Amino acid sequence: MPAERPELIPGRLWGTSPPTVALFALLFVIALLPVLTMPIPAMVDYPNHLARMYILVRDGTPQAHPFYRVTWALYPNLAMDLVVPLVARITSVELATRLFLLASQILTITGAIAVELAVKRRFQVSGFLALLVLYSVPFAWGFVNFQFALGIALWGIACWIVLQDRAWPLRLALHTLFVALLFGAHLFALGLYGFTLGIHELWRARTRKPALPTTMARFLTLALPALVAFGVMKATGGAIGQEGTAWNGQTKLLMAFATLNGYDLWLSTGGTVILVGLIGAAAMRGAVRPIQSGCWLAAGLAALFVVLPTRLFDTSFVDLRVTVAALLIVPGFIVVSPPSRAWGRLAAVAVLGVTLVNLASALTVAAIYRGEYAALVASFGQLKPGSRVLVGHSGNGEDAPLGDLSDYPMYNAATLAVAYADAFVPTLFTSIGKQPVTVIDGYRHLAVPYGGPTAMVILRDIAEGRPNADAPGYTRTWTEDFDYLYVVGPSAPNPMPGLLVPLAASARFALYRIERRRPGE
């Protein structure tokens, strides 16, 4: 059969002129500035990951961490854990981790463009939409392994489409390589890769109507490498996260509108409304047309968003990851042909405006946290090496989120005490099946494998002898088990002056020494 040809519609094709490409290149550079210019990027999970990198780099040396040990297994969530320690051999751990994040961003953007080039043979809209979602919730919150793996998945999808009519040994070899990379990098990205190719192959089977053995062989080619990878994982004692699955249908529509900007809920909602309105208006004017498996992919990813739980195998926001993946994949299968020059300019201005607002938001937050993180790192000098450090937040309720989204980058920042002060911090990510770092014997009862700071109202109740059903187990005797307390979130007065001695403070955190009472006091 002849190879697939791009199904382009007549009329003006938006996004192919040299000025447009130059504009995209400029925006690309601007989009990377929040990471290029900041020693520690302002992302909620990033400090936690950075702390883990220090443990991995020091493992097996005389400087190995006193509270944590490295336990390797075939976990499908190891992208940065495998790459960063290697890069850190020739540079600092901070720089190696930041370079990994930059690579993740570049892979994501170029991967979306690669899909579009594979399908349409031209650069049009995918690159701009990739920039638009570069600081969406999953990415701005520091889901770095997922972002890195999703970038690889996009390149894998592009390669499959380019080679879809080539000999099966070549397709199988390259597909096996991508499956192996994705299996080690992040399991959910592998799932999105397989789901996308599966939908695309269903479309081919429906439209081309090949013989049944041919169809079965193509699907076997897709499935076989993944089945082998899972078999090897089971045989070697690997795991996939832990228990923790929750489906919340009431918040799905709301969260879909909260995806676009990970730092500001209102900007996210406004940008989503503009984007949805623009797509709707373009569709009514006949300015957009899906090609090849575009309709199938849009419908399939939409259904996947609806049916997937919000939390799966202790992995958060899996449905929102589908939303972002759809915005990176589906535009590659859509041709935009504005009905007039004025209409095309209006659409371009709308997309450009939302993109610039998102990037300005990310740059602003990054600039704010440059000083906050510097003050936090300086405060680690107040800690005695080998201390036990508890983290609370100034909000209300169990594991309540901090104020607005711009407070989130401080949420896990105190875990850097693990790296800079050889401290034990219970909220360092040590989830079996996700991270190759575990807590040493004797401290596991104080660890939260995958969680966040505890609300100060709960810690105060415990300290004052009041029962609180929401208190996590590791906090039941926190005044005796820990030496220091970081309170993250909006600045607040000392919550327990008789117990906590102030040592350092900034706008978004305060450090206290826990003053243990002597018997009889």
XYZ file of C-alpha atoms in Angstrom:
521
model
C 0.000 0.000 0.000
C 1.185 3.579 -0.609
C 2.441 5.598 2.349
C 0.093 7.969 4.138
C 0.019 11.408 2.579
C -0.841 14.573 4.514
C -4.471 15.491 3.873
C -4.083 19.273 3.566
C -7.003 21.525 2.776
C -6.806 24.408 0.309
C -6.402 27.986 1.486
C -3.882 29.898 3.559
C -1.935 27.625 5.891
C -1.121 29.487 9.101
C 2.271 29.177 10.724
C 4.647 28.453 7.836
C 6.228 31.867 7.148
C 9.795 32.723 8.252
C 8.566 35.519 10.593
C 6.324 32.989 12.344
C 9.210 30.571 12.813
C 11.382 33.425 14.128
C 8.649 34.439 16.572
C 8.397 30.864 17.793
C 12.167 30.668 18.308
C 12.080 33.856 20.402
C 9.203 32.543 22.506
C 11.049 29.239 22.928
C 14.035 31.021 24.481
C 11.787 33.128 26.737
C 9.958 29.989 27.863
C 13.204 28.450 29.116
C 14.266 31.505 31.145
C 12.545 30.457 34.420
C 14.839 27.426 34.439
C 17.905 28.913 32.745
C 18.188 31.855 35.152
C 17.276 30.265 38.494
C 19.607 28.013 40.556
C 16.553 26.168 41.923
C 13.469 26.363 39.657
C 10.243 27.360 41.425
C 8.309 24.094 41.150
C 6.529 22.338 43.989
C 8.148 18.901 43.621
C 11.502 20.032 42.248
C 13.282 20.602 45.623
C 12.197 17.143 46.756
C 13.666 15.596 43.614
C 16.851 17.646 43.985
C 17.309 16.394 47.549
C 16.974 12.799 46.319
C 19.628 13.430 43.659
C 22.112 14.399 46.376
C 21.463 11.082 48.130
C 22.005 9.112 44.907
C 25.200 10.959 44.001
C 26.701 10.419 47.466
C 25.697 6.761 47.700
C 28.639 4.399 48.117
C 31.006 7.185 49.207
C 32.232 8.164 52.696
C 29.679 11.001 52.500
C 26.694 8.642 52.124
C 23.583 9.986 53.802
C 23.082 8.962 57.461
C 19.279 8.542 57.217
C 18.644 7.218 53.706
C 19.887 4.354 51.601
C 19.638 3.561 47.892
C 17.681 0.433 46.911
C 17.674 -0.067 43.155
C 15.005 -2.132 41.421
C 13.284 -2.029 38.047
C 10.831 0.760 38.879
C 9.118 2.400 35.877
C 9.815 5.920 37.181
C 13.586 6.308 37.097
C 14.395 8.849 34.381
C 16.194 11.482 36.450
C 17.451 8.940 38.987
C 19.450 7.254 36.227
C 20.518 10.327 34.264
C 21.304 13.036 36.838
C 23.943 11.102 38.859
C 25.850 10.418 35.630
C 25.795 14.095 34.606
C 26.713 15.118 38.161
C 30.067 13.372 37.743
C 31.211 16.296 35.586
C 29.219 19.123 37.165
C 27.348 20.002 40.351
C 24.231 18.144 41.459
C 22.169 21.341 41.243
C 23.278 22.041 37.677
C 22.857 18.414 36.587
C 19.287 18.357 37.917
C 18.476 21.662 36.240
C 19.943 20.447 32.936
C 17.677 17.417 33.163
C 14.670 19.719 33.610
C 15.787 21.818 30.619
C 16.138 18.656 28.542
C 12.615 17.655 29.592
C 11.203 20.987 28.442
C 13.088 20.884 25.142
C 12.010 17.292 24.486
C 8.377 18.204 25.150
C 8.332 21.165 22.766
C 10.355 19.575 19.978
C 8.434 16.316 20.360
C 5.129 18.081 19.717
C 6.647 19.687 16.625
C 8.000 16.317 15.492
C 4.510 14.793 15.626
C 3.164 17.643 13.510
C 5.984 17.336 10.967
C 5.444 13.581 10.759
C 1.728 13.969 10.082
C 1.507 17.212 8.087
C 5.063 17.670 6.814
C 5.024 21.273 8.009
C 5.409 23.425 11.116
C 2.119 25.089 11.994
C 0.501 25.182 15.473
C 1.923 22.405 17.656
C 5.013 24.313 18.740
C 2.982 27.287 19.935
C 0.560 25.114 21.894
C 3.505 23.264 23.440
C 4.839 26.590 24.712
C 1.351 27.372 25.991
C 1.308 24.281 28.237
C 4.982 24.364 29.252
C 3.998 25.689 32.693
C 0.729 23.814 33.033
C -0.049 21.999 36.281
C 1.951 18.789 35.729
C 5.001 20.645 34.432
C 4.980 23.730 36.690
C 4.547 21.467 39.705
C 7.756 19.625 38.906
C 6.534 16.255 37.621
C 9.932 16.076 35.932
C 10.139 12.360 35.152
C 6.717 12.517 33.521
C 7.651 15.546 31.427
C 10.937 13.984 30.297
C 9.206 10.724 29.408
C 6.317 12.468 27.656
C 8.840 14.273 25.468
C 10.356 10.909 24.534
C 6.859 9.537 23.897
C 6.097 12.380 21.475
C 9.242 11.614 19.519
C 8.304 7.936 19.561
C 4.844 8.709 18.173
C 6.420 10.802 15.409
C 8.842 8.005 14.499
C 6.049 5.412 14.377
C 4.023 7.580 11.999
C 7.005 8.220 9.732
C 7.799 4.488 9.611
C 4.251 3.141 9.677
C 4.521 1.764 6.144
C 8.096 0.521 6.397
C 9.160 -3.069 6.981
C 8.048 -4.476 10.327
C 11.553 -5.333 11.631
C 12.549 -1.667 11.495
C 9.320 -0.569 13.184
C 9.653 -3.246 15.859
C 13.287 -2.370 16.595
C 12.648 1.357 16.986
C 9.394 0.799 18.893
C 11.174 -1.578 21.285
C 13.801 1.088 21.941
C 11.138 3.674 22.800
C 9.234 1.229 25.006
C 12.425 0.408 26.918
C 13.233 4.098 27.399
C 9.701 4.956 28.466
C 9.361 1.972 30.780
C 12.401 3.096 32.709
C 11.499 6.779 32.547
C 7.815 6.925 33.547
C 5.083 4.312 33.270
C 2.198 6.710 32.642
C 4.022 8.297 29.705
C 4.479 4.784 28.313
C 0.742 4.272 28.704
C -0.023 7.481 26.789
C 2.426 6.452 24.057
C 0.828 3.027 23.700
C -2.706 4.440 23.876
C -1.973 6.974 21.122
C -0.413 4.419 18.804
C -3.217 1.955 19.540
C -5.885 4.501 18.562
C -3.929 5.423 15.451
C -3.651 1.764 14.422
C -7.370 1.230 15.026
C -8.040 4.144 12.678
C -5.727 2.625 10.046
C -7.442 -0.733 10.374
C -10.863 0.894 10.003
C -9.969 3.055 7.000
C -7.571 0.795 5.126
C -9.292 -2.513 5.934
C -6.175 -4.706 5.709
C -6.315 -8.480 6.087
C -6.910 -9.671 9.649
C -3.431 -11.294 9.993
C -1.825 -7.992 8.987
C -3.827 -6.099 11.597
C -3.047 -8.635 14.287
C 0.660 -8.500 13.443
C 0.712 -4.716 13.752
C -0.965 -4.799 17.164
C 1.331 -7.619 18.293
C 4.288 -5.434 17.298
C 2.864 -2.710 19.543
C 2.163 -4.918 22.539
C 5.068 -7.363 22.603
C 7.866 -5.027 23.869
C 5.689 -3.742 26.721
C 4.697 -7.261 27.754
C 8.358 -8.284 27.841
C 9.237 -5.210 29.925
C 6.535 -5.977 32.491
C 7.650 -9.585 32.634
C 11.253 -8.564 33.337
C 10.061 -6.144 36.022
C 8.113 -8.858 37.815
C 10.974 -11.319 37.537
C 13.434 -8.848 39.060
C 11.221 -7.748 41.963
C 10.247 -4.362 40.530
C 7.013 -2.597 41.400
C 4.555 0.037 40.184
C 3.985 2.589 42.924
C 1.809 1.749 45.903
C -1.879 1.573 46.712
C -3.784 4.811 46.429
C -6.419 5.152 43.700
C -9.197 7.741 43.773
C -11.704 8.847 41.139
C -13.332 12.258 41.652
C -15.806 12.985 38.875
C -17.126 16.133 40.530
C -13.863 18.004 40.075
C -12.855 16.757 36.618
C -14.414 19.619 34.662
C -13.164 22.172 37.180
C -9.641 20.775 37.114
C -9.595 20.741 33.323
C -9.934 24.529 33.442
C -7.244 24.703 36.151
C -4.617 22.870 34.104
C -3.197 25.513 31.781
C -1.262 27.577 34.362
C 0.327 25.900 37.373
C 0.851 29.174 39.253
C -2.444 31.046 38.945
C -5.899 29.482 38.891
C -7.572 32.549 37.373
C -5.029 32.863 34.576
C -5.467 29.168 33.881
C -9.241 29.473 33.702
C -9.116 32.589 31.540
C -6.591 31.071 29.154
C -8.613 27.865 28.862
C -11.810 29.797 28.085
C -10.009 31.774 25.379
C -8.476 28.638 23.886
C -11.753 26.683 23.901
C -13.619 29.670 22.453
C -11.032 30.100 19.715
C -11.188 26.414 18.761
C -14.986 26.520 18.726
C -15.089 29.648 16.555
C -12.496 28.208 14.179
C -14.451 24.956 13.862
C -17.675 26.830 13.021
C -15.838 28.805 10.333
C -14.322 25.664 8.869
C -10.854 26.929 9.770
C -9.700 23.667 11.342
C -9.862 20.153 10.017
C -8.610 16.942 11.632
C -6.570 14.686 9.369
C -5.606 11.023 9.583
C -6.502 9.743 13.080
C -7.077 13.225 14.542
C -10.774 12.738 15.366
C -10.139 9.312 16.841
C -7.302 10.600 19.013
C -9.291 13.586 20.258
C -12.236 11.361 21.178
C -10.035 8.669 22.706
C -8.015 11.031 24.874
C -11.195 12.815 25.978
C -12.703 9.490 27.033
C -9.469 8.568 28.803
C -9.602 11.827 30.767
C -13.135 11.034 31.907
C -12.596 7.420 32.946
C -9.175 7.675 34.573
C -9.033 8.257 38.324
C -7.465 11.417 39.651
C -4.987 9.318 41.628
C -3.684 5.995 40.338
C -1.140 3.745 42.118
C -0.281 6.671 44.390
C 0.378 8.934 41.365
C -1.490 12.237 41.516
C -3.338 14.173 38.794
C -3.219 11.409 36.193
C -6.322 12.767 34.452
C -4.772 16.232 34.092
C -1.692 14.642 32.563
C -3.995 13.313 29.838
C -5.254 16.861 29.183
C -1.734 18.169 28.694
C -0.759 15.178 26.544
C -3.803 15.802 24.327
C -2.745 19.420 23.786
C 0.672 18.180 22.685
C -0.511 15.321 20.450
C -3.837 16.223 18.823
C -2.789 19.579 17.250
C -0.311 17.645 15.138
C -3.298 15.996 13.457
C -5.192 19.244 12.804
C -4.695 21.596 9.869
C -5.485 25.261 10.504
C -6.579 27.289 7.495
C -7.879 30.762 8.479
C -10.700 31.989 6.243
C -9.099 35.439 6.009
C -5.880 37.254 6.870
C -7.662 39.274 9.570
C -9.090 36.135 11.149
C -5.665 34.486 11.145
C -4.071 37.509 12.815
C -6.780 37.616 15.474
C -6.289 33.937 16.275
C -2.521 34.375 16.382
C -2.813 37.348 18.751
C -5.123 35.383 21.063
C -2.768 32.388 21.288
C 0.274 34.636 21.601
C -1.391 36.670 24.340
C -2.277 33.648 26.462
C 1.214 32.205 25.945
C 2.921 35.452 26.988
C 0.722 35.784 30.066
C 1.574 32.221 31.094
C 5.290 32.804 30.571
C 5.169 36.140 32.431
C 3.466 34.373 35.337
C 6.178 31.694 35.412
C 8.966 34.298 35.236
C 7.409 36.344 38.041
C 7.106 33.362 40.357
C 10.648 32.266 39.503
C 12.004 35.727 40.377
C 10.161 35.736 43.707
C 11.446 32.320 44.699
C 15.029 33.054 43.785
C 15.239 35.059 47.015
C 13.024 32.699 49.009
C 15.101 29.649 48.140
C 18.328 31.529 48.872
C 17.015 32.436 52.338
C 15.907 28.843 52.899
C 19.299 27.410 51.944
C 20.971 29.946 54.256
C 18.692 28.814 57.098
C 20.040 25.267 56.840
C 23.180 26.586 58.481
C 21.126 26.840 61.695
C 20.552 23.074 61.724
C 22.872 20.685 63.480
C 24.021 17.954 61.052
C 22.082 14.743 61.514
C 18.977 16.478 62.870
C 15.382 15.395 62.440
C 13.330 18.103 60.746
C 9.539 18.225 60.650
C 7.658 20.334 58.120
C 4.274 21.935 58.785
C 2.220 24.426 56.832
C 0.318 27.447 57.979
C -2.936 26.409 56.277
C -5.866 24.605 57.881
C -6.820 20.942 57.650
C -4.876 17.790 56.948
C -2.337 18.252 54.159
C -4.298 21.321 53.074
C -2.907 23.179 50.075
C -1.191 26.456 50.704
C -3.219 29.616 49.939
C -2.947 30.188 46.201
C -0.948 28.287 43.619
C 1.981 30.711 43.769
C 2.684 29.449 47.311
C 3.126 25.854 46.140
C 6.848 26.038 45.213
C 7.627 26.329 48.945
C 5.541 23.255 49.784
C 8.391 20.712 49.526
C 11.341 23.094 49.644
C 12.315 22.236 53.237
C 13.238 18.724 52.092
C 16.443 20.319 50.789
C 17.636 20.066 54.404
C 18.270 16.415 53.501
C 20.938 17.569 51.035
C 22.360 20.663 52.712
C 22.305 19.611 56.394
C 22.284 15.790 56.297
C 18.902 15.971 58.001
C 16.030 13.517 58.172
C 12.859 15.030 56.692
C 9.798 12.743 56.771
C 8.229 14.174 53.604
C 11.127 13.319 51.287
C 9.722 11.162 48.465
C 10.657 7.550 49.274
C 7.687 5.693 47.806
C 8.491 2.059 47.012
C 7.923 1.443 43.317
C 8.576 5.080 42.431
C 11.892 6.161 43.973
C 15.058 4.113 44.587
C 15.624 5.756 47.991
C 14.313 4.398 51.280
C 14.631 5.364 54.938
C 17.029 3.378 57.126
C 15.697 1.078 59.813
C 14.725 2.908 62.958
C 13.190 5.906 61.181
C 10.670 4.320 58.848
C 7.842 4.905 61.318
C 8.497 8.632 60.966
C 8.566 8.671 57.160
C 5.789 9.707 54.796
C 6.696 7.883 51.557
C 4.651 10.276 49.421
C 3.005 13.169 51.213
C 3.285 16.771 52.256
C 3.573 19.029 55.305
C 1.051 18.745 58.129
C -1.233 21.631 59.062
C -0.097 23.625 62.101
C -3.564 23.356 63.648
C -3.002 19.598 63.879
C 0.499 19.932 65.290
C -0.753 22.429 67.862
C -3.509 20.076 69.001
C -0.973 17.291 69.500
C 1.434 19.523 71.394
C -1.342 20.711 73.696
C -2.669 17.222 74.362
C -5.906 17.515 72.391
C -6.980 14.523 70.279
C -7.124 15.102 66.534
C -8.416 12.343 64.292
C -6.703 13.871 61.236
C -3.211 13.681 62.735
C -0.835 11.531 60.631
C 0.801 8.716 62.560
C 4.319 10.104 62.295
C 3.254 13.312 64.095
C 1.713 11.684 67.198
C 4.782 12.437 69.308
C 6.383 15.085 67.111
C 7.591 17.255 69.985
C 9.868 14.402 71.091
C 10.764 12.847 67.744
C 11.968 15.969 65.905
C 14.574 18.638 66.596
C 13.429 21.431 64.274
C 10.230 22.575 62.600
C 9.867 24.416 59.315
C 6.517 26.128 58.822
C 5.941 26.813 55.127
C 3.258 28.956 53.612
C 2.153 32.565 54.196
C 3.952 34.248 57.081
C 2.262 33.810 60.468
C 3.186 34.491 64.136
C 4.925 31.846 66.211
C 2.122 29.302 66.744
C 3.549 27.888 70.001
C 5.874 30.409 71.710
C 6.452 28.159 74.702
C 7.636 25.284 72.566
C 9.162 26.776 69.420
C 12.243 29.008 69.374
C 12.512 31.157 66.192
C 15.756 30.773 64.246
C 15.109 32.119 60.736
C 12.213 33.414 58.676
C 11.236 34.791 55.283
C 7.967 35.693 53.608
C 7.058 32.045 52.953
C 8.746 30.022 55.679
C 9.868 30.096 59.299
C 12.370 27.844 61.064
C 11.983 26.942 64.746
C 13.976 24.855 67.175
C 11.756 22.529 69.175
C 12.398 23.202 72.852
C 11.867 19.901 74.594
C 10.355 20.114 78.065
C 12.256 18.459 80.897
C 10.389 15.914 83.039
C 8.250 17.639 85.623
C 7.920 20.913 83.690
